CSV table of C-alpha atoms in Angstrom, one decimal:
chain,number,residue,atom,x,y,z
A,1,MET,CA,-54.5,87.8,14.2
A,2,ALA,CA,-53.6,84.1,14.5
A,3,MET,CA,-56.1,81.7,13.0
A,4,ALA,CA,-58.0,79.5,15.5
A,5,LYS,CA,-56.6,76.0,15.7
A,6,LYS,CA,-58.8,73.3,14.0
A,7,VAL,CA,-59.3,69.6,14.4
A,8,THR,CA,-57.4,67.8,11.6
A,9,PHE,CA,-56.7,64.2,10.6
A,10,LYS,CA,-54.3,65.1,7.8
A,11,THR,CA,-51.4,63.0,9.3
A,12,LEU,CA,-53.1,59.9,7.8
A,13,ASN,CA,-51.3,59.3,4.5
A,14,GLU,CA,-52.5,56.7,2.1
A,15,ASP,CA,-49.1,56.8,0.4
A,16,ALA,CA,-47.2,55.9,3.6
A,17,LEU,CA,-44.6,53.1,3.1
A,18,ILE,CA,-46.2,50.9,5.7
A,19,PHE,CA,-49.2,50.4,3.6
A,20,LYS,CA,-47.2,49.6,0.4
A,21,VAL,CA,-45.1,47.1,2.3
A,22,PHE,CA,-48.1,45.5,4.0
A,23,LYS,CA,-49.8,45.0,0.7
A,24,SER,CA,-46.7,43.5,-0.9
A,25,SER,CA,-46.2,39.8,-0.9
A,26,ASP,CA,-42.5,40.1,-1.5
A,27,SER,CA,-41.1,42.1,1.4
A,28,GLY,CA,-38.0,39.9,1.6
A,29,ASN,CA,-38.8,38.9,5.2
A,30,ALA,CA,-40.3,35.4,5.4
A,31,THR,CA,-41.1,35.7,9.1
A,32,TRP,CA,-43.1,38.8,8.5
A,33,GLU,CA,-45.0,37.3,5.6
A,34,GLN,CA,-45.9,34.2,7.7
A,35,LEU,CA,-47.0,36.4,10.6
A,36,LYS,CA,-49.1,38.6,8.4
A,37,ASN,CA,-50.8,35.8,6.5
A,38,ASN,CA,-51.5,33.8,9.6
A,39,LEU,CA,-53.2,36.8,11.3
A,40,LEU,CA,-55.1,37.7,8.1
A,41,ALA,CA,-56.6,34.2,8.0
A,42,ASP,CA,-57.7,34.4,11.7
A,43,LYS,CA,-61.3,35.5,12.0
A,44,ASN,CA,-60.8,36.3,15.7
A,45,VAL,CA,-58.2,39.0,14.8
A,46,TYR,CA,-59.3,42.4,13.7
A,47,TRP,CA,-57.2,45.2,12.2
A,48,ASP,CA,-57.3,49.0,12.7
A,49,VAL,CA,-55.4,51.7,10.8
A,50,ARG,CA,-54.3,54.6,12.9
A,51,LYS,CA,-54.1,58.3,11.9
A,52,ASP,CA,-50.3,58.3,12.5
A,53,ASN,CA,-49.8,55.7,9.9
A,54,TYR,CA,-49.5,52.5,11.8
A,55,ILE,CA,-51.6,49.3,12.0
A,56,ASN,CA,-52.9,47.5,15.1
A,57,ALA,CA,-53.9,43.9,15.2
A,58,TYR,CA,-56.2,43.0,18.1
A,59,PHE,CA,-57.2,39.7,19.7
A,60,GLU,CA,-59.9,39.6,22.3
A,61,GLY,CA,-59.3,43.3,22.9
A,62,ALA,CA,-55.6,43.0,23.4
A,63,ASN,CA,-53.2,44.8,21.1
A,64,LEU,CA,-51.5,41.7,19.7
A,65,MET,CA,-49.1,43.9,17.7
A,66,CYS,CA,-48.6,47.5,16.8
A,67,LEU,CA,-47.1,47.5,13.3
A,68,HIS,CA,-45.0,50.3,11.8
A,69,TYR,CA,-42.5,50.7,9.1
A,70,CYS,CA,-38.9,51.7,10.2
A,71,SER,CA,-37.5,53.8,7.4
A,72,ARG,CA,-34.0,53.7,8.8
A,73,ASN,CA,-33.8,49.9,8.8
A,74,LYS,CA,-36.2,49.6,5.9
A,75,GLU,CA,-38.3,46.9,7.6
A,76,MET,CA,-41.6,46.2,9.3
A,77,GLN,CA,-41.5,46.2,13.1
A,78,ALA,CA,-44.3,44.8,15.2
A,79,LYS,CA,-44.4,45.9,18.8
A,80,ILE,CA,-45.9,43.4,21.4
A,81,HIS,CA,-46.0,43.5,25.1
A,82,GLU,CA,-43.7,40.8,26.5
A,83,LYS,CA,-46.3,39.5,29.0
A,84,TYR,CA,-48.1,38.1,26.0
A,85,LEU,CA,-45.0,36.1,25.1
A,86,GLY,CA,-44.9,34.6,28.6
A,87,GLU,CA,-41.9,36.7,29.6
A,88,SER,CA,-41.4,40.0,31.6
A,89,ASP,CA,-44.5,42.2,31.9
A,90,LYS,CA,-42.6,45.5,31.8
A,91,HIS,CA,-41.3,45.9,28.3
A,92,TYR,CA,-42.2,45.7,24.6
A,93,THR,CA,-40.3,43.8,21.9
A,94,ASP,CA,-40.4,43.3,18.2
A,95,LEU,CA,-42.6,40.3,17.5
A,96,ILE,CA,-41.1,39.7,14.0
A,97,LYS,CA,-37.6,39.4,15.3
A,98,TRP,CA,-38.8,37.3,18.3
A,99,LEU,CA,-40.5,34.9,15.9
A,100,ASP,CA,-37.5,34.5,13.6
A,101,GLY,CA,-36.5,30.9,13.5
A,102,LYS,CA,-39.6,29.7,15.3
A,103,ASN,CA,-42.8,28.0,14.1
A,104,VAL,CA,-44.9,31.1,13.6
A,105,SER,CA,-48.3,29.3,13.8
A,106,ASP,CA,-47.4,27.4,17.0
A,107,GLU,CA,-46.0,30.5,18.7
A,108,LEU,CA,-49.1,32.6,17.7
A,109,ASP,CA,-51.3,30.0,19.3
A,110,LYS,CA,-49.2,30.3,22.5
A,111,ILE,CA,-49.5,34.1,22.4
A,112,LYS,CA,-53.2,34.0,22.1
A,113,SER,CA,-53.4,31.6,25.0
A,114,ASN,CA,-51.3,34.0,27.0
A,115,ILE,CA,-53.6,36.9,26.1
A,116,LYS,CA,-56.5,34.9,27.4
A,117,ARG,CA,-54.7,34.0,30.6
A,118,VAL,CA,-53.3,37.4,31.6
A,119,TYR,CA,-55.7,39.8,30.0
A,120,SER,CA,-59.0,39.0,28.3
A,121,GLN,CA,-60.2,35.9,30.3
A,122,LYS,CA,-58.1,36.1,33.4
A,123,ASN,CA,-61.3,35.7,35.4
A,124,GLY,CA,-62.3,32.5,33.6
A,125,ASP,CA,-65.8,32.0,32.2
A,126,ASP,CA,-67.4,34.3,34.8
A,127,LYS,CA,-69.5,36.6,32.6
A,128,GLU,CA,-70.0,39.0,35.5
A,129,LYS,CA,-66.2,39.7,35.6
A,130,TRP,CA,-65.7,40.2,31.8
A,131,SER,CA,-63.6,43.2,31.1
A,132,GLU,CA,-64.8,46.1,29.0
A,133,SER,CA,-62.0,45.4,26.5
A,134,PHE,CA,-63.1,41.8,26.1
A,135,ILE,CA,-66.8,42.8,25.8
A,136,LYS,CA,-65.8,45.4,23.1
A,137,SER,CA,-63.8,42.8,21.2
A,138,GLN,CA,-66.8,40.4,21.2
A,139,TYR,CA,-69.1,43.2,20.0
A,140,ILE,CA,-66.7,44.0,17.1
A,141,LEU,CA,-66.4,40.4,16.1
A,142,LYS,CA,-70.2,39.8,16.2
A,143,ASN,CA,-70.7,43.0,14.2
A,144,HIS,CA,-67.7,42.6,12.0
A,145,SER,CA,-69.4,43.3,8.7
A,146,CYS,CA,-70.1,46.9,9.7
A,147,CYS,CA,-67.2,47.8,12.0
A,148,ILE,CA,-64.7,50.1,10.3
A,149,ASP,CA,-62.7,51.2,13.3
A,150,SER,CA,-62.2,50.9,17.1
A,151,GLU,CA,-60.8,53.2,19.8
A,152,PHE,CA,-61.2,56.3,17.7
A,153,GLY,CA,-59.1,58.9,19.5
A,154,TYR,CA,-58.3,62.6,19.3
A,155,LYS,CA,-56.3,64.4,21.9
A,156,ASP,CA,-55.3,68.0,21.7
A,157,THR,CA,-54.4,70.0,24.9
A,158,ASP,CA,-54.6,73.3,23.1
A,159,LEU,CA,-58.2,72.6,22.1
A,160,ASN,CA,-58.9,70.9,25.5
A,161,LEU,CA,-59.9,67.7,23.7
A,162,ASN,CA,-59.5,64.1,24.8
A,163,ILE,CA,-61.8,62.0,22.8
A,164,ARG,CA,-61.7,58.1,22.7
A,165,ILE,CA,-64.8,56.3,21.4
A,166,ASP,CA,-64.9,52.5,21.5
A,167,VAL,CA,-66.3,51.5,18.2
A,168,VAL,CA,-67.0,53.1,14.8
A,169,LYS,CA,-69.5,51.4,12.4
A,170,CYS,CA,-70.3,52.1,8.8
A,171,ILE,CA,-73.8,51.1,7.8
A,172,ASP,CA,-75.1,51.8,4.3
A,173,GLY,CA,-72.4,54.5,4.0
A,174,GLU,CA,-73.3,56.2,7.3
A,175,ILE,CA,-70.6,56.5,10.1
A,176,LYS,CA,-72.0,55.7,13.5
A,177,PHE,CA,-70.1,56.0,16.8
A,178,VAL,CA,-70.7,53.5,19.7
A,179,GLU,CA,-69.5,53.8,23.3
A,180,ILE,CA,-69.6,50.5,25.3
A,181,LYS,CA,-70.1,50.3,29.0
A,182,ARG,CA,-71.0,47.5,31.5
A,183,LEU,CA,-74.2,47.9,33.4
A,184,GLY,CA,-72.2,47.7,36.6
A,185,ASP,CA,-69.7,50.4,35.7
A,186,ASN,CA,-69.4,53.0,38.4
A,187,ARG,CA,-69.6,55.7,35.7
A,188,MET,CA,-73.1,54.7,34.9
A,189,LEU,CA,-74.8,55.9,38.1
A,190,LYS,CA,-74.3,58.0,41.1
A,191,GLU,CA,-75.9,57.5,44.6
A,192,THR,CA,-78.4,60.3,43.7
A,193,ASP,CA,-80.2,60.8,40.4
A,194,GLU,CA,-77.7,63.4,39.4
A,195,SER,CA,-76.4,62.9,35.9
A,196,PRO,CA,-73.5,60.3,36.0
A,197,GLU,CA,-70.2,60.6,34.3
A,198,VAL,CA,-71.3,58.7,31.2
A,199,VAL,CA,-73.8,61.4,30.3
A,200,LYS,CA,-71.2,64.1,30.1
A,201,GLN,CA,-69.0,61.7,28.2
A,202,ILE,CA,-71.6,61.0,25.5
A,203,LYS,CA,-72.6,64.7,25.2
A,204,ASP,CA,-68.9,65.7,24.8
A,205,TYR,CA,-68.6,63.1,22.1
A,206,SER,CA,-71.7,64.3,20.3
A,207,LYS,CA,-70.5,67.9,20.4
A,208,PHE,CA,-67.1,66.9,19.0
A,209,ILE,CA,-68.8,64.9,16.2
A,210,LYS,CA,-71.1,67.8,15.3
A,211,ASP,CA,-68.4,70.4,15.3
A,212,ASN,CA,-66.0,68.3,13.2
A,213,LYS,CA,-68.3,66.1,11.0
A,214,ASN,CA,-66.8,67.2,7.7
A,215,ALA,CA,-63.2,66.5,8.8
A,216,ILE,CA,-64.3,63.2,10.4
A,217,LEU,CA,-66.1,62.2,7.2
A,218,GLU,CA,-63.0,63.0,5.1
A,219,TYR,CA,-60.9,61.0,7.5
A,220,TYR,CA,-63.1,57.9,7.3
A,221,GLN,CA,-63.3,58.1,3.6
A,222,LYS,CA,-59.5,57.9,3.4
A,223,LEU,CA,-59.3,55.2,6.1
A,224,TRP,CA,-62.0,53.2,4.2
A,225,ALA,CA,-59.9,53.4,1.0
A,226,ILE,CA,-56.7,52.3,2.8
A,227,LYS,CA,-58.3,49.3,4.5
A,228,ASN,CA,-60.0,48.4,1.2
A,229,ASP,CA,-56.6,48.5,-0.6
A,230,LEU,CA,-55.0,46.4,2.2
A,231,GLY,CA,-57.7,43.8,2.1
A,232,ILE,CA,-58.7,44.3,5.8
A,233,LEU,CA,-62.0,46.1,5.1
A,234,PRO,CA,-65.1,44.0,5.9
A,235,ASP,CA,-66.6,42.5,2.7
A,236,GLY,CA,-69.3,44.6,1.1
A,237,MET,CA,-68.9,47.7,3.3
A,238,SER,CA,-70.0,50.9,1.4
A,239,LYS,CA,-67.8,53.9,1.3
A,240,PRO,CA,-68.8,56.5,4.0
A,241,ILE,CA,-70.9,59.4,2.7
A,242,LYS,CA,-72.4,60.8,5.8
A,243,ILE,CA,-72.0,61.1,9.6
A,244,ASP,CA,-74.5,60.2,12.3
A,245,VAL,CA,-73.8,63.0,14.9
A,246,VAL,CA,-75.7,61.1,17.7
A,247,PRO,CA,-73.4,58.5,19.4
A,248,GLU,CA,-75.0,55.3,20.7
A,249,LEU,CA,-74.4,54.1,24.2
A,250,TYR,CA,-74.2,50.3,24.2
A,251,ILE,CA,-74.7,48.9,27.7
A,252,PHE,CA,-73.8,45.3,28.3
A,253,ASN,CA,-75.7,43.6,31.1
A,254,GLN,CA,-73.1,41.2,32.4
A,255,TRP,CA,-75.2,40.1,35.4
A,256,VAL,CA,-76.2,36.4,35.4
A,257,LYS,CA,-77.9,36.3,38.8
A,258,GLU,CA,-81.0,38.4,39.3
A,259,HIS,CA,-81.4,40.6,42.4
A,260,PRO,CA,-83.7,43.4,43.4
A,261,LYS,CA,-80.8,45.9,43.8
A,262,ARG,CA,-79.6,45.1,40.3
A,263,ASP,CA,-83.1,45.5,38.9
A,264,ASN,CA,-83.4,48.9,40.6
A,265,ARG,CA,-80.0,50.0,39.3
A,266,LYS,CA,-81.0,49.1,35.7
A,267,GLU,CA,-84.3,51.0,36.0
A,268,ARG,CA,-82.6,54.1,37.5
A,269,ILE,CA,-80.0,54.1,34.7
A,270,GLU,CA,-82.7,53.8,32.0
A,271,LYS,CA,-84.7,56.6,33.6
A,272,ILE,CA,-81.7,59.0,33.8
A,273,LEU,CA,-80.5,58.3,30.2
A,274,ASN,CA,-84.0,58.8,28.9
A,275,ARG,CA,-84.3,62.1,30.8
A,276,GLU,CA,-80.9,63.2,29.4
A,277,LYS,CA,-82.0,62.1,25.9
A,278,ILE,CA,-79.1,59.7,25.5
A,279,SER,CA,-79.5,57.1,22.7
A,280,PHE,CA,-78.8,53.7,24.3
A,281,THR,CA,-79.5,50.0,24.3
A,282,ILE,CA,-79.1,47.4,27.0
A,283,ASN,CA,-78.2,43.9,26.0
A,284,SER,CA,-77.0,40.7,27.8
A,285,GLU,CA,-75.9,39.2,24.4
A,286,PHE,CA,-74.0,40.5,21.4
């Protein structure tokens, strides 16, 4: 009899070449070294290590670059969407090669401005139109000291799994999962008091965490060690030793103007989430 397929995170390899090259200060590519050092010094950029052995650098919720090591060419490659370069919005290109011969610091400033213009702040300063990605990025930056990961994902069609949790925190050695939603999100409420989509989402996440907490803990212990070795782990973060199996729903109240219909919506959401025993908080600030 065939053994049942299990959830695994064993593809993450702490000995992968990308991590050794990232840590090295003598890669032989001056442009890459300048790019890396500039982004490491930027407090508005946060880094995530992925289970398939690549590294993402994020700015205001946008994937500023997806970094991997090309074994064939023996070089780092950093994929970026061309729309962030002010060019075509249909393709990706290698940021390292694109920066070659240019002033890295000046070009990165332009890229960040482009990200704000076409992605994170395309609606200007209107808080009510902030995207979920921008809200998530601000949440991570405000809670940087305890955020170990973002966009935790696990997809397996054989197991009928499609998990994607916004933020993972590590507080006093305990891994905690956080899903972020806007108060005005359509998934937060139906016309009736029937349970909305977000309730099923949180309950599915909770079941996944409970069913796989040992594998998840082992994964985050390995990820913690990698980020610590690379110098991209928040200062003072303790090594994970346990998992909180109850995910938190963080609801951002983006509304500036008060209105009875908005107040009623908020009250109905709170009532339903309490009825469904969902752990949640509602905040208008980070």
